[in-house]
């Protein structure tokens, strides 16, 4: 299981931006859950997050939210520590 999980759809520009930000932070493995074609996966995402939009990003067990939330965590300087704590990157990434 990946340390970073992203609920996504086939074409989602905010999902691509989130992937790019995570890659810039050193994340090489993201588990993608495509909620577009499977209503049960979308329903599971909604129940788990309380949100309907994608992306919905988890770092370990932490629900980060969408791209804007991810970018905010980066600006506030906490994203890297979350990634390290979840084992998504090493401290020297």
CSV table of N, CA and C in Angstrom, one decimal:
chain,number,residue,atom,x,y,z
A,1,UNK,N,0.8,-1.2,0.0
A,1,UNK,CA,0.0,0.0,0.0
A,1,UNK,C,0.9,1.2,0.0
A,2,UNK,N,0.5,2.2,-0.8
A,2,UNK,CA,1.2,3.4,-0.9
A,2,UNK,C,1.0,4.4,0.3
A,3,UNK,N,2.0,5.2,0.6
A,3,UNK,CA,1.8,6.1,1.7
A,3,UNK,C,0.9,7.3,1.3
A,4,UNK,N,0.8,7.5,0.0
A,4,UNK,CA,0.0,8.6,-0.6
A,4,UNK,C,-1.1,8.0,-1.4
A,5,UNK,N,-2.4,8.4,-1.1
A,5,UNK,CA,-3.5,7.9,-1.9
A,5,UNK,C,-4.3,9.1,-2.4
A,6,UNK,N,-4.7,9.0,-3.7
A,6,UNK,CA,-5.4,10.1,-4.3
A,6,UNK,C,-6.7,9.6,-5.0
A,7,UNK,N,-7.8,10.0,-4.6
A,7,UNK,CA,-9.1,9.8,-5.3
A,7,UNK,C,-9.1,10.7,-6.5
A,8,UNK,N,-9.4,10.2,-7.7
A,8,UNK,CA,-9.2,11.0,-8.9
A,8,UNK,C,-10.3,10.6,-9.9
A,9,UNK,N,-10.3,11.3,-11.0
A,9,UNK,CA,-11.1,10.9,-12.2
A,9,UNK,C,-10.1,10.8,-13.4
A,10,UNK,N,-10.6,10.4,-14.5
A,10,UNK,CA,-9.8,10.2,-15.7
A,10,UNK,C,-9.1,11.5,-16.2
A,11,UNK,N,-9.8,12.6,-16.2
A,11,UNK,CA,-9.2,13.9,-16.5
A,11,UNK,C,-9.6,14.9,-15.4
A,12,UNK,N,-8.6,15.3,-14.7
A,12,UNK,CA,-8.8,16.2,-13.6
A,12,UNK,C,-7.5,17.1,-13.5
A,13,UNK,N,-7.6,18.3,-13.9
A,13,UNK,CA,-6.4,19.2,-13.9
A,13,UNK,C,-5.9,19.4,-12.5
A,14,UNK,N,-6.7,19.5,-11.5
A,14,UNK,CA,-6.2,19.6,-10.1
A,14,UNK,C,-5.5,18.4,-9.6
A,15,UNK,N,-5.9,17.2,-10.1
A,15,UNK,CA,-5.2,16.0,-9.8
A,15,UNK,C,-3.8,16.0,-10.3
A,16,UNK,N,-3.7,16.5,-11.6
A,16,UNK,CA,-2.3,16.6,-12.2
A,16,UNK,C,-1.5,17.6,-11.5
A,17,UNK,N,-2.0,18.7,-11.0
A,17,UNK,CA,-1.3,19.7,-10.3
A,17,UNK,C,-0.8,19.1,-8.9
A,18,UNK,N,-1.7,18.3,-8.3
A,18,UNK,CA,-1.3,17.7,-7.0
A,18,UNK,C,-0.2,16.7,-7.2
A,19,UNK,N,-0.3,15.9,-8.3
A,19,UNK,CA,0.8,14.9,-8.6
A,19,UNK,C,2.1,15.6,-8.8
A,20,UNK,N,2.0,16.7,-9.6
A,20,UNK,CA,3.3,17.5,-9.8
A,20,UNK,C,3.9,18.0,-8.5
A,21,UNK,N,3.1,18.6,-7.7
A,21,UNK,CA,3.6,19.1,-6.4
A,21,UNK,C,4.2,18.0,-5.5
A,22,UNK,N,3.5,16.8,-5.5
A,22,UNK,CA,4.0,15.7,-4.7
A,22,UNK,C,5.3,15.2,-5.3
A,23,UNK,N,5.4,15.1,-6.6
A,23,UNK,CA,6.6,14.7,-7.3
A,23,UNK,C,7.8,15.6,-7.0
A,24,UNK,N,7.5,16.9,-7.0
A,24,UNK,CA,8.5,17.9,-6.6
A,24,UNK,C,9.0,17.8,-5.2
A,25,UNK,N,8.2,17.2,-4.3
A,25,UNK,CA,8.5,16.9,-2.9
A,25,UNK,C,9.2,15.6,-2.8
A,26,UNK,N,9.3,14.8,-3.9
A,26,UNK,CA,10.1,13.5,-3.8
A,26,UNK,C,9.2,12.3,-3.8
A,27,UNK,N,7.9,12.5,-3.9
A,27,UNK,CA,7.0,11.3,-3.8
A,27,UNK,C,7.0,10.6,-5.2
A,28,UNK,N,7.3,9.3,-5.1
A,28,UNK,CA,7.4,8.5,-6.4
A,28,UNK,C,6.3,7.5,-6.6
A,29,UNK,N,5.5,7.3,-5.5
A,29,UNK,CA,4.5,6.3,-5.6
A,29,UNK,C,3.2,6.9,-5.0
A,30,UNK,N,2.2,7.0,-5.8
A,30,UNK,CA,0.8,7.4,-5.4
A,30,UNK,C,-0.2,6.4,-5.8
A,31,UNK,N,-1.0,5.9,-4.9
A,31,UNK,CA,-2.1,5.0,-5.2
A,31,UNK,C,-3.2,5.8,-5.7
A,32,UNK,N,-3.6,5.6,-7.0
A,32,UNK,CA,-4.7,6.3,-7.6
A,32,UNK,C,-6.0,5.5,-7.5
A,33,UNK,N,-7.1,6.1,-7.0
A,33,UNK,CA,-8.4,5.5,-6.9
A,33,UNK,C,-9.3,6.2,-7.9
A,34,UNK,N,-9.6,5.7,-9.0
A,34,UNK,CA,-10.4,6.4,-10.0
A,34,UNK,C,-11.9,6.2,-9.6
A,35,UNK,N,-12.6,7.3,-9.2
A,35,UNK,CA,-13.9,7.2,-8.8
A,35,UNK,C,-14.9,7.5,-9.9
A,36,UNK,N,-14.4,7.7,-11.1
A,36,UNK,CA,-15.3,8.1,-12.2
A,36,UNK,C,-16.2,7.0,-12.7
A,37,UNK,N,-15.6,5.8,-12.8
A,37,UNK,CA,-16.4,4.7,-13.4
A,37,UNK,C,-17.1,3.8,-12.4
A,38,UNK,N,-16.8,4.0,-11.1
A,38,UNK,CA,-17.3,3.1,-10.1
A,38,UNK,C,-18.0,3.9,-9.1
A,39,UNK,N,-19.3,3.8,-9.1
A,39,UNK,CA,-20.1,4.6,-8.1
A,39,UNK,C,-19.9,4.2,-6.7
A,40,UNK,N,-19.5,3.0,-6.4
A,40,UNK,CA,-19.2,2.6,-5.1
A,40,UNK,C,-17.9,3.2,-4.5
A,41,UNK,N,-17.0,3.4,-5.4
A,41,UNK,CA,-15.7,4.0,-5.0
A,41,UNK,C,-16.0,5.5,-4.7
A,42,UNK,N,-16.8,6.1,-5.5
A,42,UNK,CA,-17.1,7.5,-5.3
A,42,UNK,C,-17.9,7.7,-3.9
A,43,UNK,N,-18.8,6.8,-3.7
A,43,UNK,CA,-19.6,6.8,-2.5
A,43,UNK,C,-18.7,6.6,-1.3
A,44,UNK,N,-17.7,5.7,-1.4
A,44,UNK,CA,-16.8,5.4,-0.3
A,44,UNK,C,-15.9,6.6,-0.1
A,45,UNK,N,-15.5,7.3,-1.1
A,45,UNK,CA,-14.7,8.6,-1.0
A,45,UNK,C,-15.5,9.6,-0.2
A,46,UNK,N,-16.8,9.8,-0.6
A,46,UNK,CA,-17.7,10.8,0.0
A,46,UNK,C,-17.9,10.5,1.5
A,47,UNK,N,-18.1,9.2,1.8
A,47,UNK,CA,-18.3,8.8,3.2
A,47,UNK,C,-17.0,9.0,4.0
A,48,UNK,N,-15.9,8.8,3.4
A,48,UNK,CA,-14.6,8.9,4.1
A,48,UNK,C,-14.2,10.3,4.3
A,49,UNK,N,-14.5,11.2,3.3
A,49,UNK,CA,-14.0,12.6,3.4
A,49,UNK,C,-15.0,13.6,3.6
A,50,UNK,N,-16.3,13.3,3.3
A,50,UNK,CA,-17.4,14.3,3.4
A,50,UNK,C,-17.4,15.2,2.2
A,51,UNK,N,-16.6,14.9,1.2
A,51,UNK,CA,-16.4,15.8,0.0
A,51,UNK,C,-16.8,15.0,-1.2
A,52,UNK,N,-17.2,15.7,-2.3
A,52,UNK,CA,-17.6,15.1,-3.5
A,52,UNK,C,-16.6,15.4,-4.6
A,53,UNK,N,-15.7,16.4,-4.5
A,53,UNK,CA,-14.8,16.8,-5.5
A,53,UNK,C,-13.5,16.0,-5.5
A,54,UNK,N,-12.8,15.9,-6.6
A,54,UNK,CA,-11.5,15.3,-6.7
A,54,UNK,C,-10.5,16.4,-7.0
A,55,UNK,N,-9.2,16.2,-6.6
A,55,UNK,CA,-8.7,15.1,-5.9
A,55,UNK,C,-9.1,15.1,-4.4
A,56,UNK,N,-9.1,14.0,-3.8
A,56,UNK,CA,-9.1,13.9,-2.4
A,56,UNK,C,-7.8,13.1,-2.0
A,57,UNK,N,-7.0,13.7,-1.3
A,57,UNK,CA,-5.6,13.2,-1.0
A,57,UNK,C,-5.5,12.8,0.4
A,58,UNK,N,-4.9,11.6,0.6
A,58,UNK,CA,-4.5,11.1,1.9
A,58,UNK,C,-3.0,10.9,1.9
A,59,UNK,N,-2.4,11.3,3.0
A,59,UNK,CA,-0.9,11.0,3.2
A,59,UNK,C,-1.0,10.2,4.5
A,60,UNK,N,-0.7,8.9,4.3
A,60,UNK,CA,-0.9,8.0,5.4
A,60,UNK,C,-2.3,8.0,5.7
A,61,UNK,N,-2.7,8.1,7.0
A,61,UNK,CA,-4.1,8.1,7.4
A,61,UNK,C,-4.7,9.6,7.5
A,62,UNK,N,-3.8,10.6,7.2
A,62,UNK,CA,-4.2,12.0,7.2
A,62,UNK,C,-5.0,12.4,6.0
A,63,UNK,N,-6.2,12.8,6.1
A,63,UNK,CA,-6.9,13.4,5.0
A,63,UNK,C,-6.5,14.8,4.8
A,64,UNK,N,-5.8,15.1,3.7
A,64,UNK,CA,-5.2,16.4,3.4
A,64,UNK,C,-6.3,17.3,2.8
A,65,UNK,N,-7.1,16.7,1.9
A,65,UNK,CA,-8.2,17.4,1.2
A,65,UNK,C,-7.8,17.4,-0.3
A,66,UNK,N,-8.1,18.5,-1.0
A,66,UNK,CA,-7.9,18.7,-2.4
A,66,UNK,C,-6.6,19.3,-2.7
A,67,UNK,N,-6.4,19.7,-3.9
A,67,UNK,CA,-5.1,20.4,-4.3
A,67,UNK,C,-4.9,21.7,-3.5
A,68,UNK,N,-5.9,22.5,-3.4
A,68,UNK,CA,-5.7,23.7,-2.7
A,68,UNK,C,-5.2,23.5,-1.2
A,69,UNK,N,-5.8,22.5,-0.6
A,69,UNK,CA,-5.3,22.1,0.8
A,69,UNK,C,-3.9,21.6,0.8
A,70,UNK,N,-3.5,20.8,-0.2
A,70,UNK,CA,-2.2,20.3,-0.4
A,70,UNK,C,-1.2,21.5,-0.6
A,71,UNK,N,-1.5,22.4,-1.5
A,71,UNK,CA,-0.7,23.6,-1.7
A,71,UNK,C,-0.5,24.4,-0.5
A,72,UNK,N,-1.6,24.6,0.3
A,72,UNK,CA,-1.6,25.4,1.5
A,72,UNK,C,-0.6,24.7,2.5
A,73,UNK,N,-0.7,23.4,2.7
A,73,UNK,CA,0.2,22.7,3.6
A,73,UNK,C,1.6,22.9,3.2
A,74,UNK,N,1.9,22.9,1.9
A,74,UNK,CA,3.2,23.1,1.4
A,74,UNK,C,3.7,24.6,1.8
A,75,UNK,N,2.8,25.5,1.5
A,75,UNK,CA,3.2,26.9,1.8
A,75,UNK,C,3.4,27.1,3.3
A,76,UNK,N,2.7,26.4,4.1
A,76,UNK,CA,2.8,26.6,5.6
A,76,UNK,C,4.0,25.8,6.2
A,77,UNK,N,4.6,25.0,5.3
A,77,UNK,CA,5.8,24.3,5.7
A,77,UNK,C,5.6,22.9,6.4
A,78,UNK,N,4.4,22.4,6.3
A,78,UNK,CA,4.1,21.1,7.0
A,78,UNK,C,4.0,19.9,6.1
A,79,UNK,N,3.9,20.1,4.8
A,79,UNK,CA,3.7,19.0,3.9
A,79,UNK,C,4.9,18.1,4.0
A,80,UNK,N,6.1,18.5,3.9
A,80,UNK,CA,7.3,17.7,3.9
A,80,UNK,C,7.3,16.8,5.2
A,81,UNK,N,7.0,17.3,6.3
A,81,UNK,CA,7.0,16.5,7.5
A,81,UNK,C,5.9,15.5,7.5
A,82,UNK,N,4.8,15.8,6.9
A,82,UNK,CA,3.7,14.8,6.8
A,82,UNK,C,4.2,13.6,5.9
A,83,UNK,N,4.9,14.0,4.8
A,83,UNK,CA,5.3,13.0,3.8
A,83,UNK,C,6.4,12.1,4.5
A,84,UNK,N,7.3,12.7,5.2
A,84,UNK,CA,8.3,11.9,5.9
A,84,UNK,C,7.7,11.0,7.0
A,85,UNK,N,6.8,11.5,7.8
A,85,UNK,CA,6.1,10.7,8.8
A,85,UNK,C,5.4,9.6,8.2
A,86,UNK,N,4.8,9.7,7.1
A,86,UNK,CA,4.0,8.6,6.4
A,86,UNK,C,4.9,7.6,5.7
A,87,UNK,N,6.2,8.0,5.5
A,87,UNK,CA,7.1,7.1,4.8
A,87,UNK,C,7.1,7.3,3.3
A,88,UNK,N,6.5,8.4,2.8
A,88,UNK,CA,6.4,8.6,1.4
A,88,UNK,C,7.7,9.2,0.8
A,89,UNK,N,8.5,9.8,1.7
A,89,UNK,CA,9.8,10.3,1.3
A,89,UNK,C,10.7,10.1,2.4
A,90,UNK,N,12.0,10.2,2.1
A,90,UNK,CA,13.0,10.2,3.2
A,90,UNK,C,13.3,11.6,3.6
A,91,UNK,N,14.0,11.8,4.7
A,91,UNK,CA,14.3,13.1,5.2
A,91,UNK,C,15.2,13.9,4.3
A,92,UNK,N,16.0,13.2,3.5
A,92,UNK,CA,16.9,13.9,2.5
A,92,UNK,C,16.2,14.2,1.2
A,93,UNK,N,14.9,14.0,1.0
A,93,UNK,CA,14.2,14.2,-0.2
A,93,UNK,C,14.0,15.7,-0.4
